[in-house]
Short mmCIF file of C-alpha atoms and ligand atoms in Angstrom, two decimals:
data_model
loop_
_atom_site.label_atom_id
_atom_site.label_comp_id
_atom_site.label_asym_id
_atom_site.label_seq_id
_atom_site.Cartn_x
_atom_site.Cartn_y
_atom_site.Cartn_z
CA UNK A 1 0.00 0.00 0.00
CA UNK A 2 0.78 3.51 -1.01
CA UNK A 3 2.93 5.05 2.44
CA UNK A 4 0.56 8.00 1.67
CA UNK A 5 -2.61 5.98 2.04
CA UNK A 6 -5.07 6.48 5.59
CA UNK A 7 -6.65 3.67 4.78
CA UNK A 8 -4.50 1.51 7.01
CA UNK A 9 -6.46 3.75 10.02
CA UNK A 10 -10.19 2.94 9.07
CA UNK A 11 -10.11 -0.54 7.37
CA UNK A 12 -10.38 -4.45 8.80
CA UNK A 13 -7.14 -6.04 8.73
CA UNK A 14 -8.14 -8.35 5.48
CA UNK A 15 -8.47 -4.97 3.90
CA UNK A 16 -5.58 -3.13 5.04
CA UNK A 17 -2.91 -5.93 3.03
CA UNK A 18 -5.18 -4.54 -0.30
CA UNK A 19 -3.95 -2.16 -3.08
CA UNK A 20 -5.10 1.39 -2.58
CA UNK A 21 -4.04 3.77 -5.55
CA UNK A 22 -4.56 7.31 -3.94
CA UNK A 23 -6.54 10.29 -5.85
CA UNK A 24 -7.81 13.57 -5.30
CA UNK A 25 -11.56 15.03 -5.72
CA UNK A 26 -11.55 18.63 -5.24
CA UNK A 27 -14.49 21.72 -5.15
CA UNK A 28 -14.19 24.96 -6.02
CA UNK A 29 -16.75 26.39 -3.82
CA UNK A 30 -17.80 30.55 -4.06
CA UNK A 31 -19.34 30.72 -0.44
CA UNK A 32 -20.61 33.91 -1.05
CA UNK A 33 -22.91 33.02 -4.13
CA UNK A 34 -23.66 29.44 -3.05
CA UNK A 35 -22.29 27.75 -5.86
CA UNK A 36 -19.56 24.83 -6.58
CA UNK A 37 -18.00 24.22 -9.79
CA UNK A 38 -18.26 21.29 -11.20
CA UNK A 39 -16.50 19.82 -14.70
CA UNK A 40 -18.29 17.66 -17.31
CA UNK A 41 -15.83 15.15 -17.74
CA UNK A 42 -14.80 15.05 -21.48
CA UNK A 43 -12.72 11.65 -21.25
CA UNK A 44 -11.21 8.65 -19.90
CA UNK A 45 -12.90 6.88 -16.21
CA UNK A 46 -15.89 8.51 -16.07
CA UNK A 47 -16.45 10.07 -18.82
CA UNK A 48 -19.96 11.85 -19.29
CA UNK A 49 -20.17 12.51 -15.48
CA UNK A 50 -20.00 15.93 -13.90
CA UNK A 51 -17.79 15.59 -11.03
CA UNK A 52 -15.09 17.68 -9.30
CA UNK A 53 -11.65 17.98 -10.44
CA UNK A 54 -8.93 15.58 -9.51
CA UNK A 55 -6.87 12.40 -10.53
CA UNK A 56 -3.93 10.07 -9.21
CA UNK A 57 -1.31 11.40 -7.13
CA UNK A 58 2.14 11.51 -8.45
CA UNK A 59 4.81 10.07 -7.10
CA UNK A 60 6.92 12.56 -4.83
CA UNK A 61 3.57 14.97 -4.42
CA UNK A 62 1.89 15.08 -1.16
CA UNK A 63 -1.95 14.58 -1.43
CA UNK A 64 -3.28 17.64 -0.95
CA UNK A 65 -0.51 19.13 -3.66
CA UNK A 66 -2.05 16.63 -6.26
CA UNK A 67 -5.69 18.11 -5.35
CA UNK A 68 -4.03 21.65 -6.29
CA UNK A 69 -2.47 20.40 -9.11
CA UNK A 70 -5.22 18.68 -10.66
CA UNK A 71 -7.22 21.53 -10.19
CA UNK A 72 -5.34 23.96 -11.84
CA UNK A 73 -4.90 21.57 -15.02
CA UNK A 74 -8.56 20.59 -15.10
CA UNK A 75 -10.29 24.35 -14.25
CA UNK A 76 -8.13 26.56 -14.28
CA UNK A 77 -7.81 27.81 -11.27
CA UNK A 78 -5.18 28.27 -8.90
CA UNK A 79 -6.14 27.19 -5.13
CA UNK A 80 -4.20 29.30 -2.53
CA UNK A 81 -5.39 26.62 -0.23
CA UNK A 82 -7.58 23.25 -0.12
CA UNK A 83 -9.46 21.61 3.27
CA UNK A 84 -9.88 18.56 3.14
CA UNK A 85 -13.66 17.68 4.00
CA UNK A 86 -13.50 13.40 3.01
CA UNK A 87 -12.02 10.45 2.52
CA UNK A 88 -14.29 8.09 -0.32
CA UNK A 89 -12.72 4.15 -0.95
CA UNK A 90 -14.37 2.34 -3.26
CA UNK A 91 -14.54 -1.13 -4.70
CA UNK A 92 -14.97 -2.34 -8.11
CA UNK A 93 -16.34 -6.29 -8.75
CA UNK A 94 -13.80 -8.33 -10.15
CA UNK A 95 -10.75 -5.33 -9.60
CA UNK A 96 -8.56 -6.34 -6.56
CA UNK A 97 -7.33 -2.48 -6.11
CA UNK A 98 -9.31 0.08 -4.16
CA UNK A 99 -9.86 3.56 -4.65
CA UNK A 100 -9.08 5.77 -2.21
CA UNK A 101 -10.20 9.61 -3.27
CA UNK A 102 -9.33 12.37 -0.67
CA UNK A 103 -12.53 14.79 -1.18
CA UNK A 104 -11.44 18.84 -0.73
CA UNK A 105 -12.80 22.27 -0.71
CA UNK A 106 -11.19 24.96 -2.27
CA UNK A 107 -12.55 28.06 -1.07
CA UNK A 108 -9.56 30.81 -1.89
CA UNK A 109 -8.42 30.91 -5.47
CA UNK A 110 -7.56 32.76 -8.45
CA UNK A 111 -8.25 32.88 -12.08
CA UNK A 112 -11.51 31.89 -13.70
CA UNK A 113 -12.74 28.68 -14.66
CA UNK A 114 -11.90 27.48 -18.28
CA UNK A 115 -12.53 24.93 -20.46
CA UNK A 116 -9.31 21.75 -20.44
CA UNK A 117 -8.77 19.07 -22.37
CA UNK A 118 -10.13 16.99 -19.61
CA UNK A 119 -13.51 18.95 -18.39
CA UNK A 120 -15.97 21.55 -19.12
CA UNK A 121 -16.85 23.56 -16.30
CA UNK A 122 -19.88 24.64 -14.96
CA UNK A 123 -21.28 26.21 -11.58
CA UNK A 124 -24.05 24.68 -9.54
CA UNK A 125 -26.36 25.78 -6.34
CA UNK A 126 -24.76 23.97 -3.56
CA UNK A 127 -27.90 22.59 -2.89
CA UNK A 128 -29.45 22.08 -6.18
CA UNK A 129 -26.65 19.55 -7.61
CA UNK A 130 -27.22 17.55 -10.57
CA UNK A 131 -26.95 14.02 -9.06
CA UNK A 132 -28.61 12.27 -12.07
CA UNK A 133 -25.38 13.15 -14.11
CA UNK A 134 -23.30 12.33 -11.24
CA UNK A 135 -21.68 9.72 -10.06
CA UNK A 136 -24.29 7.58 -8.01
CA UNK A 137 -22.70 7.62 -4.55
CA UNK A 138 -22.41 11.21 -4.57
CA UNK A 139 -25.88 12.07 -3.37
CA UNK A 140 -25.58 10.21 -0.16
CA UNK A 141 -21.84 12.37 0.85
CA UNK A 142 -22.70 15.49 -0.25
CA UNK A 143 -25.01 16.38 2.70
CA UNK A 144 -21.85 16.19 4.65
CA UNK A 145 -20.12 18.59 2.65
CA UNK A 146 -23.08 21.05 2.83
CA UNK A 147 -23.30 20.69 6.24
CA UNK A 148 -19.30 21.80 6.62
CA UNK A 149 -18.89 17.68 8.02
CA UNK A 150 -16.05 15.58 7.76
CA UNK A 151 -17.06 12.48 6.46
CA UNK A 152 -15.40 8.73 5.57
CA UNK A 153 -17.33 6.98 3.41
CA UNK A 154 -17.14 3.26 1.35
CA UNK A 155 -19.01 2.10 -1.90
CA UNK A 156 -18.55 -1.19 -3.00
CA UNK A 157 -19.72 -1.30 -7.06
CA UNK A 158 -20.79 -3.46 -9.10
CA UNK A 159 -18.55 -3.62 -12.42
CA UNK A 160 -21.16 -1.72 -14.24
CA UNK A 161 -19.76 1.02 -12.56
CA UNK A 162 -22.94 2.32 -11.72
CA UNK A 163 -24.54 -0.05 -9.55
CA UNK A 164 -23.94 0.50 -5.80
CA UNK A 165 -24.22 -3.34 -3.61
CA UNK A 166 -23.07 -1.99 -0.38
CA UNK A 167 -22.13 1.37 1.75
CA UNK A 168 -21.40 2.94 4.60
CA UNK A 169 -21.03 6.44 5.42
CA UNK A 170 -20.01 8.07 8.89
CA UNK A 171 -19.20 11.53 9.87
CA UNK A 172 -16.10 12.23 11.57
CA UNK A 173 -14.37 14.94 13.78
CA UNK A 174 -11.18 14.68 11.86
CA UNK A 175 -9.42 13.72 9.09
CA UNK A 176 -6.03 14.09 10.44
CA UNK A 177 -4.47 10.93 10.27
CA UNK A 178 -1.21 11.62 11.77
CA UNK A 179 -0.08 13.38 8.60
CA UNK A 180 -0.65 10.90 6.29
CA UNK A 181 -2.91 12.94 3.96
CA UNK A 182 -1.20 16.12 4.14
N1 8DG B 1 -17.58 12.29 -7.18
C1 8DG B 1 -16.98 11.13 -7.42
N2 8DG B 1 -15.74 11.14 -7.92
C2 8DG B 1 -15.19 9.96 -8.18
C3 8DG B 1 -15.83 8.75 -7.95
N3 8DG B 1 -14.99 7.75 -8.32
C4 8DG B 1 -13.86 8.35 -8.77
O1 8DG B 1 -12.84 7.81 -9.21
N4 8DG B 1 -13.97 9.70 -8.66
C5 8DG B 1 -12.99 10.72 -9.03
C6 8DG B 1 -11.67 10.63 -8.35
C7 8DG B 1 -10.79 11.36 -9.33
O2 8DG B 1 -10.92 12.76 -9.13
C8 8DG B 1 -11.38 10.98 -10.68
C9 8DG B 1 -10.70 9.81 -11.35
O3 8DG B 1 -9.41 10.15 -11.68
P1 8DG B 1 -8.92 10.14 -13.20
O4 8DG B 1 -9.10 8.78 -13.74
O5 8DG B 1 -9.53 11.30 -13.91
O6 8DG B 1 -7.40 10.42 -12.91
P2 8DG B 1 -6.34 11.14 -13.83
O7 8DG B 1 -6.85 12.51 -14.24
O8 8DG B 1 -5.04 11.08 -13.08
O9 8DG B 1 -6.37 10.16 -15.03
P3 8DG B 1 -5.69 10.21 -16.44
O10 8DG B 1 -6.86 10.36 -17.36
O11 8DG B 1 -4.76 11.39 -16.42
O12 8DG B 1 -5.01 8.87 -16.46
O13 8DG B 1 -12.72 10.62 -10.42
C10 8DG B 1 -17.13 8.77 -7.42
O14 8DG B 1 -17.77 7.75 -7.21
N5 8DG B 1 -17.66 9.99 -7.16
#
């Protein structure tokens, strides 16, 4: 497992020997309108989707560099800062490597959102998101992020990629895992 990975602090021990391949899912969020921009995702895993902006961690980044990274190459815009607000594993059928997404807020940035090779932005009422075009666990997490909670949650999916056999969802007081996601 990835050094980098938390999930060694909130999985059984059958689960912790697993491969985890780390990403980042990160939200631009203007506070003062009520809005979060989201991307239309113009390629690759999940294409179709609007989702936040993110991808795989590099090798030598810390997590929470990859979220700002990512987001800059996907929207745009450059984060002065990113919080952290969840941590998302999820399971495919039939692939023996889990994927654990570390979920952020950016709410200081710069620039203006603009079209990438990857996604085609968009901005949303916080709390009129377009879960139909999402993917499907994101309805049941993103009361937490509304609500300002820290949350952990797990999806196990069928390969279809769509259909959701198990979950759990809990909110936490912190994400601070001894460093590991910083
Ligand atoms: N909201 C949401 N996001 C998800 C889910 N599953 C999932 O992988 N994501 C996010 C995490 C990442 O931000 C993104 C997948 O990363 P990616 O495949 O685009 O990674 P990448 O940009 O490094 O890939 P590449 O095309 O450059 O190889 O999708 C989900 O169920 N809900």
């Amino acid at each position: 497992m990835d050094p980098r990975s938390v999930a060694r602090h909130v999985e059984s021990d059958a689960d912790r020997a697993a491969a985890h391949r780390l990403y980042t899912l990160v939200f631009p969020v203007d506070a003062a309108a009520g809005r979060v921009l989201l991307g239309m995702k113009k390629r690759g895993f999940g294409r179709g989707k609007l989702n936040g902006f993110g991808g795989k961690v590099e090798a030598g980044e810390t997590v929470a560099q990859g979220a700002v990274r990512e987001l800059a190459e996907e929207s745009g815009l450059a984060a002065r800062s990113v919080e952290q607000c969840g941590l998302l594993l999820f399971y495919f059928e039939g692939d023996p490597t889990a994927m654990e997404v570390h979920v952020f807020q950016a709410r200081d940035y710069a620039g203006a959102a603009a079209e990438s090779d990857e996604m085609r932005p968009e901005w949303f009422p916080v709390d009129q998101m377009p879960f139909d075009r999402m993917w499907a666990d994101d309805r049941f997490w993103w009361p937490c992020v509304v609500d300002g909670a820290k949350f952990v949650g797990r999806f196990w999916f069928k390969a279809d990629q769509t259909t959701i056999v198990r979950q759990s969802l809990v909110r936490v007081d912190s994400l601070d895992f001894g460093g590991a996601a910083s």
